[in-house]
Structure formats: structure tokens, C-alpha cells
């Protein structure tokens, strides 16, 4: 009891400062959200308290900066963010706000951009970043072959890749398997790469997916939020050539999932394609439930196809779910995180970011402390 009393007193007196310093024996693990916002901010939020408890500044960023992909270490101590017009990756200590890692993707006559794909190895020792390099010549821009840069996370603020892996163009997602033996790269197909050599060990079909009379499926898979389940999920749209002209069912929408631990794929089409669907997340408790957002919040049972939907007050790009599966956190675009009940889809809260900084296309992730 003495430890609990002391912890409560510390929390009350420090306001937002000491969530990381509280004794782990005194408090049960709780959910924290971490996201980023324009121009150079990283926020840590107490999910249950509905408030921002840490605001950190990413140092040395360019004008017009817009942070995008964010991946955190499993212990919630460090968040890695692509920023600086997609040319820099910084690792920010979530307790102190100190920049503990920095990798510049550009240098000399090479401009390197990372358009979203990044993930951290399960042991937290290596960071994989997809890079599109361009050589800036006097009279032309020369597109070079893309690659995956692998960094040691203990490399400090002048990090260089320890190896580069060959990879096709059009990669939108990188996802490490929980065992660390496979690095998934979502390109024309979902490729299974050896994270040491880059060798393609196999693939899950996407562009080459053959399923009756369907065409090539399309998706926008740029939001990583599988930390609660180790299940990658993305909405997809697909056209069917055996339908008469003008038939609404000729274009269907569905959810495609990949269990990163079991290396198994599941997909389910559930409606005609009349609604825009962006990011998706799977419920860690009721694992047949998947949620998607854009201008509406949609709940889909990926076993039965049953769907529930509510309108949102504004556009949101990404969605995540609490560790107990009871709450949904919806972010992206503007300066707030909306909170919804996962069972009823009723809005139950809201978290405002300081200054209302736009989250735009950045990630919304969850860790426990």
C-alpha cells in the first residue's frame, strides 16, 4: 500500500511528467497511444485518461515537415518516425524526448525518400526502412533502384545501414514476423524476404491473385497497426468481369488479413464498393472483428461478412484498438483522437492534441506500461 500511495502522490504532483517513472509493481499495465503531428511533434497519450501526457519535438526538421510512419519499440521506450519530407528517420526516447537515433536517407547528389514502409525487428535491435533513391544530375533526375536499408537501433544519431536488401518498387508496407525470420514487403504481391539477405522465400499473391472471375485487387496499405494481434489487415477492392454492365456487385470491397505469426492469409468480401475504406485493425479479443475508417467507422465480421457502420464527424485515416478489445481509437488528419466503443460503435470520448497539430498520414500506435 505504501508504494501505491507514493505512486499516486507522484502522479498527482507531476501532472503529465512521470508516467514512465512509476513503479511497475504498483500499477497495472495500461494502454498508451503514440502518434505524431505537423510540423515536428510526437505525442504520448494515456488512453483511459483521454489526455496527452507527453509532447516531444523532433529536432532539425525542414519547413513543411509532415511526419508519417511511426513504429515503437515493444517496451514503449522509443518511437521511430519518418519525417523531414520523408528523407530522415528519427528515434525519439518517449520518456525524455531526446533524439537517440537518426538516419539521413539523402546525401551528396542522392535524394532518398521513404514513402511509408518501415518496421522494427521483434528484438528491437534492427530497423528496416524502404528507400526510393534518386540521383540529382545537372540536367536530369535519374531514378535508382529502391532498397531496404537495415539499421542497428543502437547506431546513435549518425546511423548508416549495416546492409541493403534488393526489393521491387511499389512497396507500401514492411512488417517483421514475430519470430524475426521473415520480413514481409507488400509490393505487387506480399513478398516474404529473408531479413539478412533479402532473398525472396515466397509470396502471398496479390497482383497475381487468381480467384474465379475477379480482376487485380487494389488497396492502399500504408498504416501499420498490428501490434495488438500480429495480424496485418487491409481493405481491398476488386472488380468481377462476369457481371453485366452497370451491376453494382461488379465491384466489391473486402478485408484481407495476414497472420504474421502463422503466415496464413484470410479474405472476406462484405459489400459492394460504394464506400471509401482506409486503414484496418483486428480486435485482439474478438479476432473475427475488423474495423476500418475514413468518413465512417465500419465493423466487419470477417467470418460471416456481417457489417455495422456509423458516420464520423470528420475524416479519419487510421484506427487502433485497446488491449482489452473494448475501445477504438481513431486518428489521422486533424488534431484529435476519437474514442469509440468497439461493441456498439458509440462515441465515448475524445483526445485533443496540444495546439491542434494535424496528424495527417502519420501512424497511431499502442503500447503498454
Coordinates of C-alpha atoms in Angstrom, one line a residue:
X1 CA 0.0 0.0 0.0
X2 CA 2.8 2.4 0.7
X3 CA 4.1 2.0 -2.9
X4 CA 0.7 2.6 -4.3
X5 CA 0.2 5.8 -2.2
X6 CA 3.6 7.1 -3.2
X7 CA 2.9 6.4 -6.8
X8 CA -0.5 8.2 -6.7
X9 CA 1.1 11.2 -5.0
X10 CA 3.8 11.4 -7.6
X11 CA 1.3 11.2 -10.4
X12 CA -0.8 13.9 -8.8
X13 CA 2.1 16.3 -8.2
X14 CA 3.8 15.8 -11.5
X15 CA 0.8 16.1 -13.8
X16 CA 1.9 14.6 -17.0
X17 CA 5.6 14.1 -16.4
X18 CA 6.2 10.8 -14.6
X19 CA 4.2 8.0 -16.3
X20 CA 7.4 6.2 -17.1
X21 CA 8.9 6.6 -13.6
X22 CA 6.0 4.9 -11.6
X23 CA 7.0 1.6 -10.1
X24 CA 5.8 -1.2 -12.3
X25 CA 4.8 -3.3 -9.2
X26 CA 2.5 -0.5 -8.1
X27 CA 0.3 0.0 -11.2
X28 CA -1.3 -2.5 -13.6
X29 CA -0.1 -2.1 -17.2
X30 CA -2.2 0.3 -19.1
X31 CA -2.6 1.4 -22.7
X32 CA -0.8 4.4 -24.1
X33 CA -1.2 5.8 -27.6
X34 CA 1.7 7.3 -29.6
X35 CA 1.4 9.4 -32.7
X36 CA 3.0 12.3 -34.5
X37 CA 1.7 15.6 -36.0
X38 CA 2.8 18.5 -38.1
X39 CA 5.3 20.1 -38.1
X40 CA 7.6 18.0 -35.8
X41 CA 5.7 16.7 -32.8
X42 CA 5.4 13.3 -31.1
X43 CA 2.5 12.8 -28.6
X44 CA 2.1 10.1 -26.0
X45 CA -1.4 9.8 -24.7
X46 CA -3.0 8.0 -21.7
X47 CA -5.8 6.1 -23.4
X48 CA -8.1 5.7 -20.4
X49 CA -7.5 9.2 -19.0
X50 CA -8.1 10.7 -22.5
X51 CA -5.2 13.1 -22.3
X52 CA -1.8 13.8 -23.8
X53 CA 0.9 13.1 -21.2
X54 CA 4.0 13.8 -23.2
X55 CA 4.7 16.2 -26.1
X56 CA 8.1 15.9 -27.8
X57 CA 9.8 17.8 -30.6
X58 CA 11.6 16.1 -33.4
X59 CA 14.8 18.2 -33.8
X60 CA 16.3 19.5 -37.0
X61 CA 13.3 19.2 -39.3
X62 CA 12.6 21.1 -42.6
X63 CA 9.9 23.6 -43.3
X64 CA 6.7 22.0 -44.3
X65 CA 7.6 18.9 -42.5
X66 CA 5.0 16.2 -42.1
X67 CA 5.8 13.0 -40.1
X68 CA 4.4 9.8 -41.5
X69 CA 5.1 6.2 -40.4
X70 CA 5.8 5.7 -36.7
X71 CA 6.9 2.4 -35.2
X72 CA 7.6 2.0 -31.5
X73 CA 9.7 -0.5 -29.5
X74 CA 7.8 -3.2 -27.7
X75 CA 8.6 -1.7 -24.3
X76 CA 7.2 1.6 -25.4
X77 CA 10.5 3.4 -24.7
X78 CA 11.4 4.6 -28.2
X79 CA 9.4 5.7 -31.3
X80 CA 10.9 5.8 -34.7
X81 CA 9.4 8.4 -37.1
X82 CA 9.9 9.1 -40.8
X83 CA 9.9 12.9 -41.3
X84 CA 11.8 15.7 -42.9
X85 CA 9.9 15.4 -46.2
X86 CA 10.4 11.6 -45.9
X87 CA 14.2 11.9 -46.0
X88 CA 15.0 11.3 -42.3
X89 CA 14.2 8.7 -39.7
X90 CA 14.5 9.8 -36.0
X91 CA 14.2 7.7 -32.9
X92 CA 12.7 9.6 -30.0
X93 CA 13.0 8.5 -26.4
X94 CA 9.4 8.7 -25.2
X95 CA 10.3 9.4 -21.6
X96 CA 12.8 12.3 -22.1
X97 CA 12.1 13.4 -25.7
X98 CA 15.8 13.0 -26.6
X99 CA 16.6 12.0 -30.1
X100 CA 18.5 8.7 -29.7
X101 CA 18.6 7.6 -33.3
X102 CA 18.8 9.5 -36.6
X103 CA 19.4 8.2 -40.2
X104 CA 19.6 10.5 -43.1
X105 CA 18.4 8.9 -46.4
X106 CA 19.8 11.7 -48.6
X107 CA 23.3 12.8 -49.1
X108 CA 25.5 14.3 -51.8
X109 CA 23.7 14.0 -55.2
X110 CA 21.4 11.3 -53.9
X111 CA 17.9 12.2 -52.6
X112 CA 16.4 9.3 -50.7
X113 CA 12.7 9.2 -49.8
X114 CA 10.9 6.6 -47.7
X115 CA 7.2 6.6 -48.7
X116 CA 5.8 4.9 -45.6
X117 CA 7.4 1.4 -45.3
X118 CA 9.3 0.9 -42.1
X119 CA 9.3 -1.7 -39.3
X120 CA 11.3 -2.7 -36.2
X121 CA 12.6 -6.2 -35.6
X122 CA 10.9 -8.1 -32.7
X123 CA 14.0 -7.8 -30.6
X124 CA 14.2 -4.1 -31.2
X125 CA 17.8 -4.3 -32.5
X126 CA 17.2 -3.5 -36.2
X127 CA 15.1 -1.0 -38.1
X128 CA 14.1 -1.8 -41.7
X129 CA 13.4 1.3 -43.9
X130 CA 12.3 1.2 -47.6
X131 CA 14.2 3.8 -49.6
X132 CA 13.5 5.2 -53.1
X133 CA 16.7 7.0 -54.2
X134 CA 17.1 9.5 -57.0
X135 CA 20.3 10.9 -58.4
X136 CA 20.2 14.6 -59.0
X137 CA 22.2 15.2 -62.1
X138 CA 22.9 18.6 -63.8
X139 CA 20.2 18.1 -66.5
X140 CA 18.0 15.3 -65.2
X141 CA 16.8 13.2 -62.2
X142 CA 17.9 9.6 -62.5
X143 CA 15.7 7.1 -60.7
X144 CA 17.8 4.5 -59.0
X145 CA 16.8 1.0 -57.8
X146 CA 14.9 1.0 -54.4
X147 CA 16.3 -0.9 -51.5
X148 CA 15.5 -1.8 -47.8
X149 CA 18.1 -0.2 -45.5
X150 CA 18.7 -2.2 -42.3
X151 CA 20.0 -0.1 -39.4
X152 CA 21.2 -1.0 -35.9
X153 CA 19.0 0.9 -33.5
X154 CA 22.0 1.5 -31.2
X155 CA 23.8 3.3 -34.0
X156 CA 23.1 6.7 -32.5
X157 CA 22.3 9.9 -34.4
X158 CA 24.6 9.3 -37.3
X159 CA 23.3 5.9 -38.3
X160 CA 24.3 4.2 -41.5
X161 CA 22.8 1.0 -43.0
X162 CA 24.5 -2.2 -41.9
X163 CA 23.1 -3.8 -45.1
X164 CA 20.9 -3.0 -48.0
X165 CA 18.4 -5.5 -49.4
X166 CA 17.2 -5.6 -53.0
X167 CA 13.5 -5.1 -53.3
X168 CA 10.9 -4.3 -56.1
X169 CA 9.3 -0.9 -56.5
X170 CA 5.8 -0.1 -55.2
X171 CA 6.4 -1.3 -51.6
X172 CA 3.9 0.3 -49.3
X173 CA 4.4 -1.8 -46.1
X174 CA 7.2 -3.6 -44.3
X175 CA 6.2 -6.0 -41.5
X176 CA 8.6 -8.2 -39.5
X177 CA 7.3 -11.6 -38.4
X178 CA 7.2 -12.1 -34.6
X179 CA 10.0 -14.7 -34.8
X180 CA 12.2 -12.3 -36.8
X181 CA 12.9 -14.8 -39.5
X182 CA 10.8 -13.1 -42.2
X183 CA 10.4 -9.5 -43.4
X184 CA 7.2 -9.1 -45.3
X185 CA 7.3 -6.5 -48.1
X186 CA 3.9 -5.5 -49.6
X187 CA 4.6 -4.7 -53.3
X188 CA 2.7 -6.1 -56.3
X189 CA 2.5 -9.2 -54.1
X190 CA 3.1 -9.7 -50.4
X191 CA 6.7 -10.9 -50.5
X192 CA 8.4 -13.0 -47.8
X193 CA 12.0 -11.8 -47.6
X194 CA 15.0 -13.2 -45.7
X195 CA 15.8 -10.2 -43.5
X196 CA 19.5 -11.0 -43.6
X197 CA 20.0 -11.4 -47.4
X198 CA 16.8 -10.1 -49.0
X199 CA 16.2 -13.4 -50.8
X200 CA 12.6 -13.9 -51.7
X201 CA 11.4 -17.0 -49.7
X202 CA 7.9 -17.0 -51.0
X203 CA 4.9 -14.7 -51.5
X204 CA 1.2 -14.3 -50.9
X205 CA -0.4 -13.4 -54.3
X206 CA -2.0 -10.0 -54.8
X207 CA -1.4 -8.8 -58.3
X208 CA -1.1 -12.5 -59.3
X209 CA -4.1 -13.5 -57.2
X210 CA -6.4 -15.7 -59.2
X211 CA -9.9 -16.1 -57.7
X212 CA -12.5 -17.0 -60.3
X213 CA -13.6 -14.1 -62.5
X214 CA -12.1 -11.4 -60.3
X215 CA -9.6 -8.8 -61.6
X216 CA -6.5 -7.5 -59.8
X217 CA -7.4 -6.3 -56.3
X218 CA -6.4 -2.7 -55.3
X219 CA -5.6 -1.4 -51.8
X220 CA -3.9 1.5 -50.0
X221 CA -1.9 -0.3 -47.3
X222 CA 0.2 2.4 -45.6
X223 CA -1.0 2.4 -42.0
X224 CA 0.7 -0.1 -39.6
X225 CA -1.4 -1.1 -36.6
X226 CA -0.9 -4.8 -36.0
X227 CA 0.9 -4.6 -32.6
X228 CA -2.1 -5.9 -30.7
X229 CA -2.6 -9.1 -32.8
X230 CA 0.3 -9.7 -35.1
X231 CA -2.3 -9.6 -37.9
X232 CA -1.8 -7.3 -40.8
X233 CA -5.2 -6.1 -42.2
X234 CA -6.1 -4.0 -45.2
X235 CA -9.3 -3.2 -47.1
X236 CA -9.3 -4.1 -50.8
X237 CA -11.5 -3.5 -53.8
X238 CA -11.9 -5.9 -56.7
X239 CA -13.8 -6.0 -60.0
X240 CA -15.6 -9.0 -61.4
X241 CA -15.7 -9.5 -65.2
X242 CA -18.6 -11.9 -65.2
X243 CA -21.1 -9.2 -64.1
X244 CA -23.4 -7.3 -66.5
X245 CA -22.5 -3.7 -67.2
X246 CA -23.9 -1.4 -64.5
X247 CA -24.3 -4.1 -62.0
X248 CA -23.3 -2.7 -58.6
X249 CA -21.9 -6.0 -57.5
X250 CA -19.3 -5.9 -60.3
X251 CA -17.0 -4.0 -57.8
X252 CA -16.8 -5.4 -54.3
X253 CA -15.0 -4.4 -51.1
X254 CA -13.4 -6.8 -48.6
X255 CA -10.8 -7.2 -45.9
X256 CA -7.6 -9.1 -46.5
X257 CA -5.5 -10.3 -43.5
X258 CA -2.1 -11.9 -43.0
X259 CA -1.3 -13.6 -39.7
X260 CA 2.3 -12.5 -39.3
X261 CA 3.0 -15.3 -36.8
X262 CA 1.3 -18.2 -38.6
X263 CA 1.9 -16.9 -42.2
X264 CA -1.7 -17.5 -43.2
X265 CA -4.0 -15.4 -45.3
X266 CA -7.7 -14.8 -44.9
X267 CA -10.0 -12.6 -47.0
X268 CA -13.7 -11.7 -47.0
X269 CA -15.8 -9.5 -49.3
X270 CA -18.7 -8.0 -47.5
X271 CA -20.3 -5.2 -49.6
X272 CA -20.5 -3.5 -53.0
X273 CA -17.8 -0.8 -53.3
X274 CA -19.8 2.3 -52.6
X275 CA -17.8 3.5 -49.5
X276 CA -14.2 4.5 -49.2
X277 CA -12.2 2.4 -46.7
X278 CA -8.8 3.3 -45.5
X279 CA -6.9 1.6 -42.7
X280 CA -8.0 -1.5 -40.8
X281 CA -7.3 -3.1 -37.4
X282 CA -8.2 -6.5 -35.9
X283 CA -9.7 -6.9 -32.4
X284 CA -7.3 -8.7 -30.2
X285 CA -10.1 -10.4 -28.2
X286 CA -12.8 -11.0 -30.8
X287 CA -10.4 -11.7 -33.7
X288 CA -13.2 -12.1 -36.3
X289 CA -13.9 -8.4 -35.9
X290 CA -12.1 -5.9 -38.0
X291 CA -12.6 -2.1 -38.1
X292 CA -12.0 0.3 -40.9
X293 CA -12.3 4.1 -41.1
X294 CA -12.4 7.1 -43.4
X295 CA -15.6 9.2 -43.3
X296 CA -17.3 6.4 -41.5
X297 CA -16.4 3.8 -38.9
X298 CA -17.2 0.2 -40.1
X299 CA -17.1 -3.0 -38.1
X300 CA -17.0 -6.2 -40.1
X301 CA -17.2 -9.8 -39.0
X302 CA -14.6 -11.4 -41.4
X303 CA -16.1 -14.8 -40.9
X304 CA -19.8 -14.0 -41.6
X305 CA -19.5 -10.7 -43.5
X306 CA -21.9 -9.0 -41.1
X307 CA -21.3 -5.3 -41.1
X308 CA -22.2 -2.3 -38.8
X309 CA -21.4 1.3 -39.7
X310 CA -21.7 4.8 -38.2
X311 CA -20.9 8.2 -39.6
X312 CA -17.9 10.2 -38.2
X313 CA -17.7 13.9 -37.5
X314 CA -14.8 14.4 -39.9
X315 CA -12.4 12.3 -42.0
X316 CA -10.1 10.0 -40.1
X317 CA -7.3 7.9 -41.7
X318 CA -6.3 5.3 -39.1
X319 CA -7.8 3.2 -36.4
X320 CA -6.4 1.2 -33.5
X321 CA -7.9 -0.9 -30.7
X322 CA -7.3 -1.2 -26.9
X323 CA -5.6 -4.2 -25.5
X324 CA -8.8 -5.5 -24.0
X325 CA -10.6 -5.1 -27.3
X326 CA -13.2 -2.7 -25.8
X327 CA -12.2 0.7 -27.2
X328 CA -11.3 2.0 -30.7
X329 CA -9.0 5.0 -31.2
X330 CA -9.4 6.9 -34.5
X331 CA -6.8 9.4 -35.6
X332 CA -5.0 10.9 -38.6
X333 CA -5.9 14.1 -40.5
X334 CA -6.7 16.6 -37.8
X335 CA -5.8 17.4 -34.2
X336 CA -7.8 14.9 -32.2
X337 CA -8.2 11.2 -31.4
X338 CA -11.8 10.0 -31.3
X339 CA -12.7 7.1 -28.9
X340 CA -15.5 4.6 -29.8
X341 CA -17.0 1.6 -28.1
X342 CA -16.0 -1.4 -30.2
X343 CA -19.2 -3.3 -29.5
X344 CA -21.8 -0.6 -30.0
X345 CA -19.8 1.9 -32.2
X346 CA -20.9 4.6 -29.9
X347 CA -18.6 7.6 -29.5
X348 CA -17.4 7.7 -25.8
X349 CA -14.5 10.2 -25.8
X350 CA -12.1 12.4 -27.5
X351 CA -8.4 13.3 -27.0
X352 CA -7.3 16.8 -28.3
X353 CA -3.6 17.3 -29.2
X354 CA -1.9 20.4 -28.0
X355 CA -2.2 23.2 -30.5
X356 CA -4.4 21.0 -32.7
X357 CA -1.5 19.8 -34.8
X358 CA -2.6 17.9 -37.8
X359 CA -1.7 14.2 -37.7
X360 CA -2.2 13.9 -41.5
X361 CA -0.8 10.5 -42.6
X362 CA 1.1 9.5 -39.5
X363 CA 0.6 6.2 -37.6
X364 CA -1.4 5.7 -34.4
X365 CA 0.2 3.0 -32.3
X366 CA -0.4 1.4 -28.9
X367 CA 1.9 0.2 -26.2
X368 CA 1.5 -0.9 -22.6
X369 CA 3.4 0.3 -19.5

